[in-house]
């Protein structure tokens, strides 16, 4: 017995040594974080004013398939022409499907594949929250900047389409999503034109107008237009990732710039469950709503299998070196600890979404009266599809969950596969890292999986190098203000975003 215990102890000691050696020898990537100050913010009040006035134009997209009021979009187009005359005079610019905007700055070597920068001019509705200050034309760029918010506000500090500039911030619906990026691109390209800079390759800007409702009339048609022209882009840059402020990622005492190299797919299914209807005084043993509840429980309890995809592996390989020892141990020894690592990642909503096709029950409808049994109950389940999983697999998953019940399954919204994964060993990706170092030198830049849908997906037909990143540093509360109440972009973030895109444009072929 003693001999057996000694053998077991010896095996444990060897195992511990192996785990430790693999942890310390694991090739975590060296981060690009430095202790340097980086580019010093230079405020440009004219650029801030142009952005502020653009927010005042309520380019709201609502409804299905881009059917909404376009009058404000006409106003917005005219505003851009008046605000950026140098850009309009020195680029080839035109409209696609009347409201999509394209700008082409010609390069000196047209044989090189061009690069493309995306944004969208539409915003979501502002909601009906109260407004604290309804004063108009507030422009106080000299205000001392307030600290970042620590929770999402219940009210708007200023009207959502006031474009108020105060407290070191630019307020309004679309400030972050996504007029801030749109105007920073316009400012950056205009700056290059004014300086007399001529790029080596052609540079394009393309602005959609219905991204928030699917992009079918905007980005889809612009991308098709580019394909018909025979264009292939060396890089496409769009929204997606952000710079997460220190503390936003648990266990990492650093700012983290997450660069979306792929985005999840999408499938929403309306499941109609049939049963016996009638009066609640004589109910059947199994009602339609009870059957629906069983299916929903199956969907939530038996979700699709988690996995660490190559992209997420690269994410952990990049940031793992600055993670706590226990995390490095698990990442370095997945041959033994993979199931433990996955179980830990599943416990957090954000990290769980990185490793699986997620399941979200979002809507339900049954009887309209408290004493009536509905013969049919319907609910909606939304899946965000992990790259590597397919729509076919999700449909099979639904079939397994509904087995044994009389159901009808209908796909709603814009079903689509997960995007392709763009490589990180490209000039286009390395320029993002260099641009981040220019404006946020302390941030760790890592490839990432974008959870939400963007217009970038539509441009896969014209490029294999598509990257989703907006160079602004925000905390989790500011991130939650997107599509919510009191959205704002700090003046510092806006100035740095202009600088970042100017850096990318100017240094792409250096």
PDB file of C-alpha atoms in Angstrom, residues 138-419:
ATOM      1  CA  UNK A 138     -24.445  74.352 -26.342  1.00  0.00           C
ATOM      2  CA  UNK A 139     -20.810  74.530 -27.419  1.00  0.00           C
ATOM      3  CA  UNK A 140     -18.343  74.619 -24.524  1.00  0.00           C
ATOM      4  CA  UNK A 141     -15.217  72.750 -25.681  1.00  0.00           C
ATOM      5  CA  UNK A 142     -13.156  74.441 -22.950  1.00  0.00           C
ATOM      6  CA  UNK A 143     -15.092  72.767 -20.113  1.00  0.00           C
ATOM      7  CA  UNK A 144     -13.131  70.627 -17.713  1.00  0.00           C
ATOM      8  CA  UNK A 145     -13.754  66.980 -18.605  1.00  0.00           C
ATOM      9  CA  UNK A 146     -15.938  65.043 -16.198  1.00  0.00           C
ATOM     10  CA  UNK A 147     -14.802  61.575 -15.073  1.00  0.00           C
ATOM     11  CA  UNK A 148     -16.155  58.644 -17.048  1.00  0.00           C
ATOM     12  CA  UNK A 149     -19.610  57.456 -16.009  1.00  0.00           C
ATOM     13  CA  UNK A 150     -19.840  54.418 -13.727  1.00  0.00           C
ATOM     14  CA  UNK A 151     -23.386  53.429 -14.638  1.00  0.00           C
ATOM     15  CA  UNK A 152     -25.766  54.007 -17.536  1.00  0.00           C
ATOM     16  CA  UNK A 153     -27.803  57.168 -17.001  1.00  0.00           C
ATOM     17  CA  UNK A 154     -31.571  57.084 -16.653  1.00  0.00           C
ATOM     18  CA  UNK A 155     -31.965  60.493 -18.324  1.00  0.00           C
ATOM     19  CA  UNK A 156     -30.296  62.430 -21.104  1.00  0.00           C
ATOM     20  CA  UNK A 157     -28.103  65.253 -19.783  1.00  0.00           C
ATOM     21  CA  UNK A 158     -28.855  67.088 -23.040  1.00  0.00           C
ATOM     22  CA  UNK A 159     -31.365  66.417 -25.807  1.00  0.00           C
ATOM     23  CA  UNK A 160     -30.351  63.378 -27.889  1.00  0.00           C
ATOM     24  CA  UNK A 161     -30.071  65.436 -31.084  1.00  0.00           C
ATOM     25  CA  UNK A 162     -28.671  68.586 -29.499  1.00  0.00           C
ATOM     26  CA  UNK A 163     -25.053  67.712 -30.326  1.00  0.00           C
ATOM     27  CA  UNK A 164     -24.220  69.478 -27.072  1.00  0.00           C
ATOM     28  CA  UNK A 165     -20.514  69.975 -26.387  1.00  0.00           C
ATOM     29  CA  UNK A 166     -19.913  70.244 -22.647  1.00  0.00           C
ATOM     30  CA  UNK A 167     -17.987  68.604 -19.823  1.00  0.00           C
ATOM     31  CA  UNK A 168     -15.287  67.401 -22.207  1.00  0.00           C
ATOM     32  CA  UNK A 169     -17.900  65.402 -24.140  1.00  0.00           C
ATOM     33  CA  UNK A 170     -19.908  65.492 -27.354  1.00  0.00           C
ATOM     34  CA  UNK A 171     -23.447  64.336 -26.515  1.00  0.00           C
ATOM     35  CA  UNK A 172     -26.082  62.764 -28.709  1.00  0.00           C
ATOM     36  CA  UNK A 173     -27.531  59.723 -30.377  1.00  0.00           C
ATOM     37  CA  UNK A 174     -24.902  58.310 -32.692  1.00  0.00           C
ATOM     38  CA  UNK A 175     -21.953  59.982 -30.977  1.00  0.00           C
ATOM     39  CA  UNK A 176     -20.299  56.577 -30.624  1.00  0.00           C
ATOM     40  CA  UNK A 177     -22.463  54.509 -32.969  1.00  0.00           C
ATOM     41  CA  UNK A 178     -21.383  55.672 -35.401  1.00  0.00           C
ATOM     42  CA  UNK A 179     -21.131  59.284 -36.462  1.00  0.00           C
ATOM     43  CA  UNK A 180     -17.978  59.731 -34.413  1.00  0.00           C
ATOM     44  CA  UNK A 181     -16.145  57.337 -36.714  1.00  0.00           C
ATOM     45  CA  UNK A 182     -17.804  58.761 -39.828  1.00  0.00           C
ATOM     46  CA  UNK A 183     -16.720  62.324 -39.065  1.00  0.00           C
ATOM     47  CA  UNK A 184     -13.251  61.266 -37.937  1.00  0.00           C
ATOM     48  CA  UNK A 185     -12.733  59.582 -41.319  1.00  0.00           C
ATOM     49  CA  UNK A 186     -13.894  62.716 -43.123  1.00  0.00           C
ATOM     50  CA  UNK A 187     -11.580  64.855 -40.998  1.00  0.00           C
ATOM     51  CA  UNK A 188      -8.603  62.511 -41.498  1.00  0.00           C
ATOM     52  CA  UNK A 189      -8.899  62.339 -45.277  1.00  0.00           C
ATOM     53  CA  UNK A 190      -9.504  66.083 -45.498  1.00  0.00           C
ATOM     54  CA  UNK A 191      -6.369  66.699 -43.441  1.00  0.00           C
ATOM     55  CA  UNK A 192      -4.299  64.594 -45.845  1.00  0.00           C
ATOM     56  CA  UNK A 193      -5.719  66.451 -48.839  1.00  0.00           C
ATOM     57  CA  UNK A 194      -4.975  69.859 -47.285  1.00  0.00           C
ATOM     58  CA  UNK A 195      -1.399  68.797 -46.540  1.00  0.00           C
ATOM     59  CA  UNK A 196      -0.884  67.778 -50.175  1.00  0.00           C
ATOM     60  CA  UNK A 197      -0.310  64.122 -49.295  1.00  0.00           C
ATOM     61  CA  UNK A 198      -0.849  61.620 -52.114  1.00  0.00           C
ATOM     62  CA  UNK A 199      -1.171  57.967 -51.045  1.00  0.00           C
ATOM     63  CA  UNK A 200       0.452  55.189 -53.042  1.00  0.00           C
ATOM     64  CA  UNK A 201      -2.780  53.200 -53.363  1.00  0.00           C
ATOM     65  CA  UNK A 202      -6.349  54.394 -53.830  1.00  0.00           C
ATOM     66  CA  UNK A 203      -8.257  54.979 -50.610  1.00  0.00           C
ATOM     67  CA  UNK A 204     -12.020  54.674 -50.321  1.00  0.00           C
ATOM     68  CA  UNK A 205     -14.603  55.780 -47.783  1.00  0.00           C
ATOM     69  CA  UNK A 206     -18.024  54.103 -47.937  1.00  0.00           C
ATOM     70  CA  UNK A 207     -20.930  55.117 -45.718  1.00  0.00           C
ATOM     71  CA  UNK A 208     -24.098  53.043 -45.489  1.00  0.00           C
ATOM     72  CA  UNK A 209     -27.440  54.390 -44.330  1.00  0.00           C
ATOM     73  CA  UNK A 210     -29.389  51.420 -42.950  1.00  0.00           C
ATOM     74  CA  UNK A 211     -26.839  49.430 -40.938  1.00  0.00           C
ATOM     75  CA  UNK A 212     -29.027  49.447 -37.832  1.00  0.00           C
ATOM     76  CA  UNK A 213     -31.791  47.599 -39.713  1.00  0.00           C
ATOM     77  CA  UNK A 214     -29.657  45.126 -41.661  1.00  0.00           C
ATOM     78  CA  UNK A 215     -27.804  47.133 -44.297  1.00  0.00           C
ATOM     79  CA  UNK A 216     -29.640  45.574 -47.252  1.00  0.00           C
ATOM     80  CA  UNK A 217     -30.167  48.858 -49.114  1.00  0.00           C
ATOM     81  CA  UNK A 218     -26.879  50.445 -48.104  1.00  0.00           C
ATOM     82  CA  UNK A 219     -23.788  48.286 -47.473  1.00  0.00           C
ATOM     83  CA  UNK A 220     -25.035  45.295 -49.477  1.00  0.00           C
ATOM     84  CA  UNK A 221     -25.503  47.395 -52.588  1.00  0.00           C
ATOM     85  CA  UNK A 222     -22.252  49.334 -52.125  1.00  0.00           C
ATOM     86  CA  UNK A 223     -20.337  46.060 -51.803  1.00  0.00           C
ATOM     87  CA  UNK A 224     -22.091  44.675 -54.908  1.00  0.00           C
ATOM     88  CA  UNK A 225     -21.180  47.886 -56.739  1.00  0.00           C
ATOM     89  CA  UNK A 226     -17.502  47.444 -55.839  1.00  0.00           C
ATOM     90  CA  UNK A 227     -17.601  43.824 -56.969  1.00  0.00           C
ATOM     91  CA  UNK A 228     -19.083  44.804 -60.332  1.00  0.00           C
ATOM     92  CA  UNK A 229     -16.221  47.274 -60.742  1.00  0.00           C
ATOM     93  CA  UNK A 230     -13.805  44.394 -60.213  1.00  0.00           C
ATOM     94  CA  UNK A 231     -12.336  45.929 -57.061  1.00  0.00           C
ATOM     95  CA  UNK A 232     -10.410  43.853 -54.524  1.00  0.00           C
ATOM     96  CA  UNK A 233      -9.413  45.642 -51.340  1.00  0.00           C
ATOM     97  CA  UNK A 234      -6.166  44.961 -49.521  1.00  0.00           C
ATOM     98  CA  UNK A 235      -7.987  45.886 -46.319  1.00  0.00           C
ATOM     99  CA  UNK A 236     -11.430  46.862 -45.101  1.00  0.00           C
ATOM    100  CA  UNK A 237     -11.756  48.741 -41.794  1.00  0.00           C
ATOM    101  CA  UNK A 238     -15.051  48.995 -39.929  1.00  0.00           C
ATOM    102  CA  UNK A 239     -16.486  49.275 -36.410  1.00  0.00           C
ATOM    103  CA  UNK A 240     -16.547  46.333 -34.001  1.00  0.00           C
ATOM    104  CA  UNK A 241     -13.808  46.257 -31.386  1.00  0.00           C
ATOM    105  CA  UNK A 242     -12.917  49.002 -28.898  1.00  0.00           C
ATOM    106  CA  UNK A 243     -10.241  49.796 -26.349  1.00  0.00           C
ATOM    107  CA  UNK A 244     -11.564  48.423 -23.087  1.00  0.00           C
ATOM    108  CA  UNK A 245     -10.414  50.512 -20.147  1.00  0.00           C
ATOM    109  CA  UNK A 246      -8.250  48.912 -17.471  1.00  0.00           C
ATOM    110  CA  UNK A 247     -10.432  46.753 -15.238  1.00  0.00           C
ATOM    111  CA  UNK A 248     -13.016  46.011 -17.945  1.00  0.00           C
ATOM    112  CA  UNK A 249     -11.430  42.586 -18.562  1.00  0.00           C
ATOM    113  CA  UNK A 250     -11.290  40.661 -15.305  1.00  0.00           C
ATOM    114  CA  UNK A 251      -7.795  39.828 -14.151  1.00  0.00           C
ATOM    115  CA  UNK A 252      -6.011  42.134 -16.614  1.00  0.00           C
ATOM    116  CA  UNK A 253      -4.511  45.308 -15.193  1.00  0.00           C
ATOM    117  CA  UNK A 254      -4.186  47.007 -18.571  1.00  0.00           C
ATOM    118  CA  UNK A 255      -6.195  48.637 -21.323  1.00  0.00           C
ATOM    119  CA  UNK A 256      -7.054  46.033 -23.953  1.00  0.00           C
ATOM    120  CA  UNK A 257      -7.694  46.919 -27.605  1.00  0.00           C
ATOM    121  CA  UNK A 258      -9.837  44.162 -29.082  1.00  0.00           C
ATOM    122  CA  UNK A 259      -9.645  43.984 -32.878  1.00  0.00           C
ATOM    123  CA  UNK A 260     -12.527  42.115 -34.483  1.00  0.00           C
ATOM    124  CA  UNK A 261     -11.145  39.669 -37.045  1.00  0.00           C
ATOM    125  CA  UNK A 262     -14.505  37.935 -37.416  1.00  0.00           C
ATOM    126  CA  UNK A 263     -18.095  38.328 -36.330  1.00  0.00           C
ATOM    127  CA  UNK A 264     -20.770  35.927 -35.281  1.00  0.00           C
ATOM    128  CA  UNK A 265     -23.569  34.717 -37.494  1.00  0.00           C
ATOM    129  CA  UNK A 266     -27.232  35.213 -36.733  1.00  0.00           C
ATOM    130  CA  UNK A 267     -30.390  33.119 -36.669  1.00  0.00           C
ATOM    131  CA  UNK A 268     -33.684  34.010 -35.008  1.00  0.00           C
ATOM    132  CA  UNK A 269     -36.330  31.305 -35.021  1.00  0.00           C
ATOM    133  CA  UNK A 270     -40.007  31.752 -34.178  1.00  0.00           C
ATOM    134  CA  UNK A 271     -41.198  28.421 -32.748  1.00  0.00           C
ATOM    135  CA  UNK A 272     -44.949  27.824 -32.702  1.00  0.00           C
ATOM    136  CA  UNK A 273     -45.987  25.091 -30.286  1.00  0.00           C
ATOM    137  CA  UNK A 274     -49.413  23.526 -30.718  1.00  0.00           C
ATOM    138  CA  UNK A 275     -51.676  22.023 -28.033  1.00  0.00           C
ATOM    139  CA  UNK A 276     -55.285  21.892 -26.831  1.00  0.00           C
ATOM    140  CA  UNK A 277     -57.068  25.180 -26.287  1.00  0.00           C
ATOM    141  CA  UNK A 278     -60.191  25.878 -24.274  1.00  0.00           C
ATOM    142  CA  UNK A 279     -61.338  27.195 -20.919  1.00  0.00           C
ATOM    143  CA  UNK A 280     -58.939  27.193 -17.992  1.00  0.00           C
ATOM    144  CA  UNK A 281     -61.573  25.494 -15.775  1.00  0.00           C
ATOM    145  CA  UNK A 282     -61.004  22.209 -17.650  1.00  0.00           C
ATOM    146  CA  UNK A 283     -57.335  22.241 -18.680  1.00  0.00           C
ATOM    147  CA  UNK A 284     -55.595  19.341 -20.426  1.00  0.00           C
ATOM    148  CA  UNK A 285     -52.699  17.567 -18.680  1.00  0.00           C
ATOM    149  CA  UNK A 286     -50.279  19.288 -21.077  1.00  0.00           C
ATOM    150  CA  UNK A 287     -51.006  22.771 -22.376  1.00  0.00           C
ATOM    151  CA  UNK A 288     -49.347  24.418 -25.333  1.00  0.00           C
ATOM    152  CA  UNK A 289     -47.595  26.846 -23.007  1.00  0.00           C
ATOM    153  CA  UNK A 290     -46.366  23.965 -20.839  1.00  0.00           C
ATOM    154  CA  UNK A 291     -44.944  22.248 -23.902  1.00  0.00           C
ATOM    155  CA  UNK A 292     -43.292  25.480 -24.983  1.00  0.00           C
ATOM    156  CA  UNK A 293     -41.761  25.769 -21.517  1.00  0.00           C
ATOM    157  CA  UNK A 294     -40.208  22.307 -21.861  1.00  0.00           C
ATOM    158  CA  UNK A 295     -38.681  23.231 -25.230  1.00  0.00           C
ATOM    159  CA  UNK A 296     -37.317  26.495 -23.874  1.00  0.00           C
ATOM    160  CA  UNK A 297     -35.815  24.692 -20.921  1.00  0.00           C
ATOM    161  CA  UNK A 298     -34.154  22.215 -23.279  1.00  0.00           C
ATOM    162  CA  UNK A 299     -32.712  25.073 -25.349  1.00  0.00           C
ATOM    163  CA  UNK A 300     -31.258  26.822 -22.314  1.00  0.00           C
ATOM    164  CA  UNK A 301     -29.976  23.736 -20.488  1.00  0.00           C
ATOM    165  CA  UNK A 302     -28.537  21.881 -23.490  1.00  0.00           C
ATOM    166  CA  UNK A 303     -26.798  24.616 -25.421  1.00  0.00           C
ATOM    167  CA  UNK A 304     -24.436  24.133 -28.314  1.00  0.00           C
ATOM    168  CA  UNK A 305     -21.009  22.798 -27.444  1.00  0.00           C
ATOM    169  CA  UNK A 306     -18.373  25.337 -26.303  1.00  0.00           C
ATOM    170  CA  UNK A 307     -15.005  25.377 -28.002  1.00  0.00           C
ATOM    171  CA  UNK A 308     -11.872  27.478 -28.161  1.00  0.00           C
ATOM    172  CA  UNK A 309     -11.592  28.425 -31.809  1.00  0.00           C
ATOM    173  CA  UNK A 310      -8.230  29.356 -33.389  1.00  0.00           C
ATOM    174  CA  UNK A 311      -9.159  33.050 -33.190  1.00  0.00           C
ATOM    175  CA  UNK A 312      -9.943  32.884 -29.470  1.00  0.00           C
ATOM    176  CA  UNK A 313      -6.794  30.840 -28.895  1.00  0.00           C
ATOM    177  CA  UNK A 314      -4.816  33.668 -30.495  1.00  0.00           C
ATOM    178  CA  UNK A 315      -6.669  36.155 -28.285  1.00  0.00           C
ATOM    179  CA  UNK A 316      -5.619  34.264 -25.155  1.00  0.00           C
ATOM    180  CA  UNK A 317      -2.098  33.761 -26.492  1.00  0.00           C
ATOM    181  CA  UNK A 318      -1.850  37.543 -26.889  1.00  0.00           C
ATOM    182  CA  UNK A 319      -3.223  38.682 -23.531  1.00  0.00           C
ATOM    183  CA  UNK A 320      -2.341  35.563 -21.533  1.00  0.00           C
ATOM    184  CA  UNK A 321       1.082  36.866 -20.578  1.00  0.00           C
ATOM    185  CA  UNK A 322      -0.481  39.572 -18.389  1.00  0.00           C
ATOM    186  CA  UNK A 323      -3.232  37.380 -16.925  1.00  0.00           C
ATOM    187  CA  UNK A 324      -3.118  35.857 -13.411  1.00  0.00           C
ATOM    188  CA  UNK A 325      -1.005  32.726 -12.956  1.00  0.00           C
ATOM    189  CA  UNK A 326      -4.020  30.400 -12.670  1.00  0.00           C
ATOM    190  CA  UNK A 327      -5.319  31.620 -16.032  1.00  0.00           C
ATOM    191  CA  UNK A 328      -1.905  31.192 -17.656  1.00  0.00           C
ATOM    192  CA  UNK A 329      -1.718  27.689 -16.181  1.00  0.00           C
ATOM    193  CA  UNK A 330      -5.045  26.692 -17.743  1.00  0.00           C
ATOM    194  CA  UNK A 331      -4.277  28.292 -21.124  1.00  0.00           C
ATOM    195  CA  UNK A 332      -0.839  26.651 -21.273  1.00  0.00           C
ATOM    196  CA  UNK A 333      -2.085  23.191 -20.361  1.00  0.00           C
ATOM    197  CA  UNK A 334      -5.257  22.671 -22.315  1.00  0.00           C
ATOM    198  CA  UNK A 335      -4.163  19.077 -22.979  1.00  0.00           C
ATOM    199  CA  UNK A 336      -5.223  18.450 -19.369  1.00  0.00           C
ATOM    200  CA  UNK A 337      -7.192  21.498 -18.197  1.00  0.00           C
ATOM    201  CA  UNK A 338      -9.275  22.409 -21.264  1.00  0.00           C
ATOM    202  CA  UNK A 339     -12.574  21.309 -19.711  1.00  0.00           C
ATOM    203  CA  UNK A 340     -11.763  23.329 -16.586  1.00  0.00           C
ATOM    204  CA  UNK A 341     -10.862  26.373 -18.687  1.00  0.00           C
ATOM    205  CA  UNK A 342     -14.100  26.098 -20.660  1.00  0.00           C
ATOM    206  CA  UNK A 343     -16.182  25.740 -17.500  1.00  0.00           C
ATOM    207  CA  UNK A 344     -14.637  28.925 -16.095  1.00  0.00           C
ATOM    208  CA  UNK A 345     -15.249  30.818 -19.320  1.00  0.00           C
ATOM    209  CA  UNK A 346     -18.882  29.668 -19.358  1.00  0.00           C
ATOM    210  CA  UNK A 347     -19.535  31.305 -15.984  1.00  0.00           C
ATOM    211  CA  UNK A 348     -19.196  34.841 -17.392  1.00  0.00           C
ATOM    212  CA  UNK A 349     -21.659  36.159 -19.987  1.00  0.00           C
ATOM    213  CA  UNK A 350     -18.961  37.954 -21.988  1.00  0.00           C
ATOM    214  CA  UNK A 351     -16.462  35.099 -22.115  1.00  0.00           C
ATOM    215  CA  UNK A 352     -19.199  32.514 -22.634  1.00  0.00           C
ATOM    216  CA  UNK A 353     -20.155  34.353 -25.830  1.00  0.00           C
ATOM    217  CA  UNK A 354     -16.561  33.959 -27.070  1.00  0.00           C
ATOM    218  CA  UNK A 355     -16.625  30.174 -26.959  1.00  0.00           C
ATOM    219  CA  UNK A 356     -20.046  29.084 -28.155  1.00  0.00           C
ATOM    220  CA  UNK A 357     -23.051  29.760 -30.283  1.00  0.00           C
ATOM    221  CA  UNK A 358     -25.231  31.535 -27.732  1.00  0.00           C
ATOM    222  CA  UNK A 359     -28.936  30.934 -27.127  1.00  0.00           C
ATOM    223  CA  UNK A 360     -31.221  33.806 -26.124  1.00  0.00           C
ATOM    224  CA  UNK A 361     -34.986  33.493 -25.567  1.00  0.00           C
ATOM    225  CA  UNK A 362     -36.308  36.916 -26.466  1.00  0.00           C
ATOM    226  CA  UNK A 363     -40.086  36.973 -27.148  1.00  0.00           C
ATOM    227  CA  UNK A 364     -43.180  34.953 -26.221  1.00  0.00           C
ATOM    228  CA  UNK A 365     -46.891  35.107 -27.012  1.00  0.00           C
ATOM    229  CA  UNK A 366     -49.794  32.975 -25.755  1.00  0.00           C
ATOM    230  CA  UNK A 367     -53.342  33.610 -24.647  1.00  0.00           C
ATOM    231  CA  UNK A 368     -54.793  37.114 -24.454  1.00  0.00           C
ATOM    232  CA  UNK A 369     -56.986  36.304 -21.422  1.00  0.00           C
ATOM    233  CA  UNK A 370     -56.185  34.867 -17.974  1.00  0.00           C
ATOM    234  CA  UNK A 371     -58.860  32.150 -18.216  1.00  0.00           C
ATOM    235  CA  UNK A 372     -58.284  31.028 -21.805  1.00  0.00           C
ATOM    236  CA  UNK A 373     -55.933  28.261 -22.944  1.00  0.00           C
ATOM    237  CA  UNK A 374     -54.310  29.153 -26.231  1.00  0.00           C
ATOM    238  CA  UNK A 375     -54.169  26.294 -28.761  1.00  0.00           C
ATOM    239  CA  UNK A 376     -50.858  27.727 -29.978  1.00  0.00           C
ATOM    240  CA  UNK A 377     -47.981  29.392 -28.182  1.00  0.00           C
ATOM    241  CA  UNK A 378     -45.074  31.008 -29.969  1.00  0.00           C
ATOM    242  CA  UNK A 379     -41.678  32.199 -28.790  1.00  0.00           C
ATOM    243  CA  UNK A 380     -38.530  33.503 -30.415  1.00  0.00           C
ATOM    244  CA  UNK A 381     -35.031  32.199 -29.810  1.00  0.00           C
ATOM    245  CA  UNK A 382     -31.996  34.083 -31.091  1.00  0.00           C
ATOM    246  CA  UNK A 383     -28.708  32.321 -31.845  1.00  0.00           C
ATOM    247  CA  UNK A 384     -25.415  34.161 -32.392  1.00  0.00           C
ATOM    248  CA  UNK A 385     -23.385  31.663 -34.379  1.00  0.00           C
ATOM    249  CA  UNK A 386     -19.750  31.000 -33.549  1.00  0.00           C
ATOM    250  CA  UNK A 387     -17.322  30.798 -36.487  1.00  0.00           C
ATOM    251  CA  UNK A 388     -16.929  27.089 -37.066  1.00  0.00           C
ATOM    252  CA  UNK A 389     -20.604  26.380 -36.375  1.00  0.00           C
ATOM    253  CA  UNK A 390     -23.148  26.574 -39.204  1.00  0.00           C
ATOM    254  CA  UNK A 391     -26.780  27.463 -39.742  1.00  0.00           C
ATOM    255  CA  UNK A 392     -27.409  23.804 -40.580  1.00  0.00           C
ATOM    256  CA  UNK A 393     -26.069  22.761 -37.163  1.00  0.00           C
ATOM    257  CA  UNK A 394     -28.232  25.337 -35.403  1.00  0.00           C
ATOM    258  CA  UNK A 395     -31.319  24.069 -37.216  1.00  0.00           C
ATOM    259  CA  UNK A 396     -30.468  20.521 -36.166  1.00  0.00           C
ATOM    260  CA  UNK A 397     -30.065  21.761 -32.595  1.00  0.00           C
ATOM    261  CA  UNK A 398     -33.576  23.271 -32.737  1.00  0.00           C
ATOM    262  CA  UNK A 399     -34.929  20.024 -34.165  1.00  0.00           C
ATOM    263  CA  UNK A 400     -33.458  18.081 -31.231  1.00  0.00           C
ATOM    264  CA  UNK A 401     -34.962  20.514 -28.705  1.00  0.00           C
ATOM    265  CA  UNK A 402     -38.436  20.309 -30.258  1.00  0.00           C
ATOM    266  CA  UNK A 403     -38.445  16.531 -30.769  1.00  0.00           C
ATOM    267  CA  UNK A 404     -41.702  14.936 -29.620  1.00  0.00           C
ATOM    268  CA  UNK A 405     -43.796  18.089 -29.970  1.00  0.00           C
ATOM    269  CA  UNK A 406     -46.024  19.460 -32.704  1.00  0.00           C
ATOM    270  CA  UNK A 407     -44.226  22.616 -33.756  1.00  0.00           C
ATOM    271  CA  UNK A 408     -43.669  24.969 -36.667  1.00  0.00           C
ATOM    272  CA  UNK A 409     -40.295  26.688 -36.956  1.00  0.00           C
ATOM    273  CA  UNK A 410     -39.979  29.923 -38.920  1.00  0.00           C
ATOM    274  CA  UNK A 411     -36.773  31.907 -39.457  1.00  0.00           C
ATOM    275  CA  UNK A 412     -37.176  35.647 -38.948  1.00  0.00           C
ATOM    276  CA  UNK A 413     -34.841  38.629 -39.459  1.00  0.00           C
ATOM    277  CA  UNK A 414     -31.606  38.278 -41.445  1.00  0.00           C
ATOM    278  CA  UNK A 415     -30.284  34.750 -41.040  1.00  0.00           C
ATOM    279  CA  UNK A 416     -26.617  34.496 -41.996  1.00  0.00           C
ATOM    280  CA  UNK A 417     -23.573  32.358 -41.365  1.00  0.00           C
ATOM    281  CA  UNK A 418     -20.704  33.516 -39.186  1.00  0.00           C
ATOM    282  CA  UNK A 419     -18.166  35.569 -41.083  1.00  0.00           C
TER     283      UNK A 419
END
